[in-house]
Amino acid sequence: MVVSPAGTVARVRGLHAQNRAVNHAEAGQRCAVNLAGADLKRAEPARGDWLVAEAAHAPATWLDVRLQVLASEAKALGTRGNWQLHLGAAAVGARLPPLDADALAPGTTALARLVLDRPVAAVWGDRFILRDPAANRTVAGGWVVDPFGPVRGRARPARVAQLVALALPDVVQALVAALEVSPEGLDLSAFARARNLLPADLDSLMARIGLYTFSAQGSVWAVSDTRWLACRTRLLTLVDQWHTEQPDSLGPDEAALLAAWGADEAPPTRALLRAALASLVDDGALVRDGLRWRRHSHRVALSAEDEALLDQTLACLLPGGLRPPIVGELATALGRPLPELLPWLERLARQGLLVRVAPNRYYPPEAVAGLIADARALASERADGSCDAAAYRDRTGIGRNLTVQVLEFLDRVGVTRFDGVRHRLLS
């Protein structure tokens, strides 16, 4: 068990209800729990803490809520005031930026975000009151809609529509409605935690609703079947258009696909895009070559001279594995002047037949796939899904300087993201 929100691990040694030792207790009973744990002396449970299963431990530092202002208030609640939130047995300082109204007038009900002075444990439906500590009076009350809202974009119309859906009391209706207004996907793991659902409950819920799940940001996300089918269909259309308009190119990369998506439909997130592309590859509808996607039947049409030079270039690059020769060495091996070779290499990179990883180094697409595979393997060995330059250098054996260039390249193409210390693998 975990004492939340502190995160202290504890073991239950005994349980008393109504002054008697029992094996289980129910809501409404006066209970005492005998806890044991090495960290309890350092972080003793405090008033307002919860004793939860490890999977349910998810402290929240802000709460998206449905708030009702008392009609007896003389004026609207300001967004700059300091309030006191009473949630369960906890009392926490809070600020109140509204989500769907500039001010909360007396007697009105609106969505709002409570930004807290310290984390609390909360789930959907938890009721609370809001007090003015200076005047020592209650000013509003309400209930929690989403304790795991996004950091940014809290007042965007799409987010407000999502909160309206999440506020529905029926869990099935809430999930269906939230998926309909979430074209980028819905964090299903957060939804289950917010609704306090057991894994079996979530599995049963998913079986009743048409949705598709994918991984993103360390969680399970979901989109409606309609959105999933639309994404796949749109991707195939974009790849076909690319082949028609640019027959001398291998195919589009992720950035090109997102740029060509169009304004008539919301573009997918990177995670959703990659999940849809992976499913199309699994189904045999697309082929992945390095960082680009193409149809099985598509081949780049090169002149006989370019075809011969490409074969010679690959014969020089492939033996190098993850450390192919730099452009100067390549020019010497091919017997070509460097000023003449560079524009040709850049053209092949635009066509997708080569990948420019560093200013002076080009890779075959299959070698780029190896660079990505090593980054993923390293990230999978760490709980935080990251890799650093030293570990990547040791795994690949490509040297420190090239390792830095490769990791910067992986950041640019969206495989990883540098947080200032480590490169974290994206979906």
XYZ file of C-alpha atoms in Angstrom:
427
model
C 0.000 0.000 0.000
C 1.011 3.638 -0.486
C 0.256 6.634 1.703
C -0.807 9.233 -0.853
C 0.054 11.926 -1.810
C 3.386 11.564 0.030
C 4.129 8.252 -1.700
C 5.266 6.459 1.453
C 5.185 2.669 1.070
C 3.483 0.891 3.976
C 2.149 -2.507 4.957
C -1.169 -3.069 6.744
C -0.625 -5.146 9.884
C -4.098 -4.842 11.306
C -7.529 -3.245 10.928
C -10.051 -2.143 13.535
C -13.624 -0.977 12.920
C -15.904 0.184 15.709
C -13.106 -0.723 18.201
C -12.974 -4.350 17.050
C -10.396 -6.240 14.994
C -11.847 -7.010 11.552
C -10.730 -8.257 8.156
C -12.568 -5.577 6.192
C -14.229 -2.221 6.800
C -16.904 -0.260 4.964
C -17.705 3.373 4.287
C -19.281 5.043 7.294
C -17.433 2.974 9.887
C -14.958 4.462 12.341
C -11.714 2.680 11.517
C -8.096 2.439 12.639
C -5.328 0.966 10.488
C -2.096 -0.426 11.919
C 0.671 0.395 9.442
C 4.267 -0.805 9.246
C 7.014 0.461 6.981
C 10.611 1.618 7.021
C 9.746 5.107 5.754
C 6.835 5.851 8.077
C 9.027 7.498 10.708
C 10.544 9.810 8.090
C 7.221 10.656 6.407
C 4.459 10.118 8.934
C 0.901 10.075 7.522
C -0.853 13.423 7.916
C -4.453 14.534 8.064
C -6.040 14.277 4.632
C -3.720 11.532 3.341
C -5.096 8.443 1.627
C -4.060 4.800 1.891
C -4.233 3.413 -1.643
C -2.983 0.608 -3.832
C 0.275 1.411 -5.625
C -1.464 1.721 -9.012
C -3.865 4.331 -7.593
C -1.107 6.585 -6.256
C -1.220 9.635 -8.548
C -0.855 12.945 -6.646
C -2.465 15.958 -8.295
C -1.169 19.512 -8.024
C -4.171 20.944 -9.869
C -7.781 19.854 -10.229
C -10.223 20.599 -13.025
C -13.562 20.931 -11.251
C -17.211 21.854 -11.575
C -17.586 24.798 -9.213
C -20.778 26.364 -7.841
C -20.462 29.815 -6.302
C -22.804 30.536 -3.413
C -25.597 32.948 -4.312
C -24.947 34.792 -1.053
C -21.590 36.096 -2.305
C -21.557 39.862 -2.835
C -19.374 39.702 -5.966
C -17.821 37.300 -8.420
C -14.877 35.191 -7.320
C -11.687 36.726 -8.636
C -8.940 34.775 -10.311
C -6.200 36.326 -8.215
C -7.539 35.521 -4.779
C -6.071 32.938 -2.433
C -8.587 30.342 -1.332
C -8.602 27.322 0.908
C -9.717 23.993 -0.516
C -11.292 21.435 1.823
C -11.192 18.042 0.120
C -11.876 15.055 2.321
C -9.943 15.782 5.508
C -7.297 17.852 3.706
C -7.090 21.648 3.751
C -4.914 23.119 1.000
C -4.300 26.598 -0.317
C -5.510 27.124 -3.885
C -5.761 29.613 -6.729
C -8.716 29.676 -9.075
C -8.241 30.370 -12.796
C -11.634 29.772 -14.482
C -11.856 27.647 -17.620
C -15.110 28.654 -19.328
C -15.805 32.059 -17.749
C -13.722 35.146 -17.012
C -15.252 35.424 -13.568
C -17.395 33.224 -11.397
C -20.530 35.223 -10.568
C -22.606 34.532 -7.445
C -25.061 31.669 -7.913
C -23.401 30.369 -11.107
C -21.811 27.034 -11.901
C -18.773 26.789 -14.150
C -15.696 24.761 -14.916
C -12.528 25.922 -13.214
C -9.038 24.797 -12.400
C -7.817 24.765 -8.816
C -4.038 25.206 -8.688
C -2.914 23.854 -5.312
C -0.120 24.779 -2.934
C 0.732 21.104 -2.461
C -0.334 17.791 -4.026
C -3.489 15.977 -2.955
C -5.053 12.613 -3.689
C -8.337 12.925 -5.590
C -10.541 11.068 -8.063
C -13.562 11.938 -10.195
C -16.622 12.905 -8.177
C -14.809 13.854 -4.965
C -16.716 16.738 -3.398
C -15.102 19.779 -1.833
C -15.788 23.219 -0.463
C -13.854 26.408 -1.094
C -13.399 28.940 1.677
C -12.061 32.459 1.980
C -9.501 32.063 4.790
C -9.247 35.805 5.401
C -13.011 36.253 5.913
C -13.437 32.780 7.444
C -16.428 31.887 5.284
C -17.409 29.367 2.624
C -17.672 30.872 -0.865
C -18.232 27.880 -3.162
C -18.415 24.123 -3.458
C -18.175 21.547 -6.167
C -16.758 18.244 -7.295
C -13.678 16.984 -9.117
C -14.018 16.329 -12.858
C -10.422 15.582 -13.828
C -7.456 15.500 -11.434
C -4.986 14.822 -14.278
C -5.596 17.659 -16.733
C -2.897 18.872 -19.147
C -0.316 21.422 -18.078
C -0.968 23.686 -21.057
C -4.109 24.631 -22.907
C -6.422 24.277 -19.938
C -8.893 26.838 -21.360
C -8.774 25.823 -25.026
C -12.283 25.184 -26.428
C -11.326 21.576 -27.197
C -10.227 21.009 -23.593
C -13.388 22.621 -22.182
C -15.499 20.385 -24.443
C -13.540 17.398 -23.186
C -14.245 18.376 -19.563
C -17.960 18.697 -20.294
C -17.862 15.128 -21.596
C -15.792 13.838 -18.670
C -18.282 15.378 -16.237
C -21.053 13.006 -17.361
C -21.964 10.686 -14.484
C -22.207 7.480 -16.536
C -18.708 6.158 -17.187
C -19.578 4.657 -20.592
C -21.282 7.832 -21.806
C -18.405 9.932 -20.468
C -15.762 7.905 -22.315
C -17.715 7.852 -25.580
C -18.381 11.592 -25.412
C -14.763 12.379 -24.501
C -13.457 10.333 -27.434
C -15.763 12.192 -29.814
C -14.270 15.564 -28.846
C -10.655 14.305 -28.580
C -9.337 13.779 -32.119
C -5.786 13.764 -30.747
C -6.715 10.886 -28.442
C -7.615 10.453 -24.790
C -5.263 9.316 -22.044
C -7.047 6.098 -21.109
C -4.712 5.373 -18.200
C -5.506 8.747 -16.638
C -9.225 8.252 -17.296
C -9.154 4.920 -15.454
C -7.282 6.418 -12.489
C -9.608 9.401 -12.338
C -12.667 7.124 -12.331
C -11.012 4.758 -9.834
C -11.479 1.792 -12.184
C -9.929 -1.612 -11.579
C -8.112 -3.229 -14.553
C -11.023 -5.646 -15.016
C -13.477 -2.732 -15.057
C -11.414 -0.961 -17.723
C -11.200 -4.108 -19.863
C -14.972 -4.537 -19.651
C -15.485 -0.882 -20.561
C -13.176 -1.129 -23.582
C -15.015 -4.228 -24.793
C -18.291 -2.259 -24.854
C -16.927 0.717 -26.785
C -15.433 0.872 -30.257
C -11.968 2.334 -29.740
C -8.336 1.785 -30.675
C -5.500 2.036 -28.137
C -1.869 3.057 -28.584
C 1.051 3.988 -26.337
C 2.117 7.576 -25.749
C 4.019 9.355 -22.982
C 4.228 6.169 -20.936
C 0.436 5.729 -20.877
C -2.248 3.957 -22.869
C -4.170 6.341 -25.124
C -7.339 5.729 -27.101
C -9.158 7.135 -30.105
C -12.546 6.229 -31.494
C -12.701 3.645 -34.260
C -13.986 6.360 -36.593
C -10.982 8.596 -35.924
C -8.590 5.642 -36.263
C -10.026 4.644 -39.640
C -9.954 8.260 -40.834
C -6.275 8.613 -39.875
C -5.284 5.445 -41.709
C -7.273 6.399 -44.806
C -5.841 9.915 -44.823
C -2.284 8.599 -44.526
C -2.702 6.281 -47.504
C -4.156 9.153 -49.531
C -1.239 11.430 -48.639
C 1.349 8.787 -49.532
C -0.376 8.146 -52.868
C -0.456 11.885 -53.592
C 3.222 12.158 -52.748
C 4.109 9.341 -55.153
C 2.058 10.996 -57.909
C 3.486 14.490 -57.402
C 7.062 13.473 -56.577
C 7.815 10.198 -58.383
C 11.564 10.755 -57.945
C 11.199 10.715 -54.125
C 11.114 7.596 -52.002
C 8.170 8.853 -49.946
C 7.156 11.372 -47.259
C 8.520 11.491 -43.721
C 6.500 12.342 -40.609
C 7.002 16.097 -40.924
C 5.844 16.048 -44.553
C 2.758 14.007 -43.700
C 1.740 16.387 -40.915
C 2.400 19.444 -43.097
C 0.220 18.020 -45.877
C -2.647 17.000 -43.576
C -4.749 20.035 -44.388
C -6.944 22.368 -42.369
C -10.219 20.527 -42.959
C -9.332 17.888 -40.376
C -7.357 18.076 -37.129
C -3.876 16.577 -37.663
C -2.924 13.686 -35.397
C -0.347 13.896 -32.656
C 3.040 12.335 -33.324
C 2.075 9.351 -31.201
C -1.189 8.750 -33.068
C 0.547 9.298 -36.424
C 3.208 6.727 -35.586
C 0.672 4.208 -34.314
C -1.355 4.530 -37.523
C 1.758 4.252 -39.710
C 2.937 1.184 -37.789
C -0.452 -0.487 -38.252
C -0.341 0.205 -42.008
C 3.134 -1.336 -42.178
C 1.912 -4.374 -40.214
C -1.018 -4.740 -42.602
C 1.285 -4.552 -45.616
C -0.266 -1.339 -46.947
C 2.963 0.660 -46.516
C 6.688 -0.001 -46.344
C 9.067 1.931 -44.116
C 12.464 2.903 -45.541
C 14.501 4.669 -42.862
C 12.457 7.728 -41.923
C 10.115 7.567 -44.934
C 7.042 5.596 -45.935
C 6.061 4.333 -49.373
C 3.778 1.928 -51.158
C 5.146 -1.529 -51.989
C 4.959 -0.883 -55.706
C 6.719 2.487 -55.611
C 10.298 2.697 -56.828
C 12.340 5.844 -57.365
C 13.163 6.324 -61.035
C 16.844 7.233 -61.419
C 18.917 7.710 -64.515
C 21.354 4.945 -65.376
C 24.260 7.157 -64.286
C 22.641 8.013 -60.946
C 21.707 4.361 -60.368
C 25.297 3.264 -60.921
C 26.678 6.010 -58.663
C 24.152 5.155 -55.945
C 25.229 1.509 -56.031
C 28.869 2.557 -55.683
C 27.976 4.930 -52.829
C 26.052 2.267 -50.917
C 28.952 -0.135 -51.439
C 31.136 2.396 -49.593
C 28.601 3.293 -46.883
C 27.131 -0.072 -45.903
C 30.377 -1.714 -44.669
C 30.734 1.157 -42.203
C 27.550 0.106 -40.404
C 26.590 2.762 -37.868
C 29.735 4.768 -38.666
C 29.861 5.272 -42.433
C 32.699 7.332 -43.947
C 32.477 11.114 -43.978
C 31.852 12.884 -47.274
C 35.546 13.616 -47.872
C 36.456 9.957 -47.504
C 33.469 9.012 -49.659
C 34.577 11.392 -52.442
C 38.051 9.851 -52.390
C 36.675 6.304 -52.508
C 34.392 7.161 -55.434
C 37.039 9.140 -57.269
C 34.754 12.183 -57.492
C 35.522 15.827 -56.687
C 33.867 16.796 -53.404
C 32.179 19.957 -54.822
C 30.582 17.766 -57.485
C 29.550 14.986 -55.082
C 27.914 17.153 -52.395
C 24.960 18.439 -54.487
C 24.300 14.895 -55.673
C 24.258 13.572 -52.083
C 21.904 16.373 -51.031
C 19.551 15.508 -53.893
C 19.475 11.851 -52.853
C 18.765 12.916 -49.287
C 15.764 14.961 -50.487
C 14.567 11.918 -52.400
C 14.901 9.746 -49.286
C 17.493 7.392 -50.763
C 20.100 8.617 -48.262
C 19.743 10.320 -44.879
C 21.927 13.223 -43.804
C 22.525 12.560 -40.115
C 25.435 14.988 -39.629
C 26.771 17.851 -41.777
C 29.531 15.643 -43.168
C 27.968 12.184 -42.951
C 25.222 10.424 -44.918
C 23.593 7.130 -43.945
C 21.667 4.493 -45.891
C 18.066 4.286 -44.618
C 18.640 0.840 -43.098
C 21.557 2.174 -41.045
C 19.308 4.949 -39.679
C 16.867 2.242 -38.588
C 19.779 0.706 -36.649
C 20.513 4.027 -34.917
C 16.870 4.279 -33.851
C 16.760 0.642 -32.705
C 19.763 1.168 -30.407
C 18.156 4.276 -28.879
C 14.948 2.353 -28.233
C 16.811 -0.591 -26.746
C 18.670 1.685 -24.327
C 15.467 3.520 -23.358
C 13.669 0.217 -22.712
C 16.330 -0.709 -20.152
C 15.602 2.389 -18.061
C 12.478 3.143 -16.093
C 12.344 6.743 -17.323
C 12.655 5.738 -20.998
C 15.841 7.744 -21.609
C 19.341 7.342 -22.944
C 22.453 9.479 -22.556
C 25.473 10.059 -24.767
C 27.826 7.842 -22.766
C 25.514 4.824 -22.808
C 24.712 5.283 -26.502
C 28.413 5.607 -27.376
C 29.244 2.419 -25.505
C 26.393 0.483 -27.092
C 27.055 1.563 -30.679
C 30.837 2.021 -30.579
C 30.647 5.024 -32.903
C 32.704 7.407 -30.768
C 31.774 10.420 -28.686
C 31.633 13.125 -31.366
C 29.457 11.118 -33.747
C 27.263 10.027 -30.829
C 26.476 13.669 -30.050
C 25.599 14.311 -33.705
C 23.421 11.203 -33.916
C 21.479 12.045 -30.744
C 20.916 15.598 -32.004
C 19.618 14.116 -35.253
C 17.231 11.803 -33.371
C 15.953 14.854 -31.475
C 15.367 16.735 -34.737
C 13.358 13.953 -36.355
C 11.209 13.385 -33.256
C 12.560 10.023 -32.124
C 13.863 11.471 -28.862
C 13.573 14.739 -26.935
C 16.451 16.280 -24.974
C 15.371 17.538 -21.549
C 18.686 19.171 -20.686
C 20.178 16.028 -19.145
C 19.024 12.980 -21.097
C 17.421 12.151 -24.416
C 13.971 10.723 -23.710
C 12.363 8.377 -26.188
C 9.084 9.586 -27.633
C 6.297 7.215 -28.603
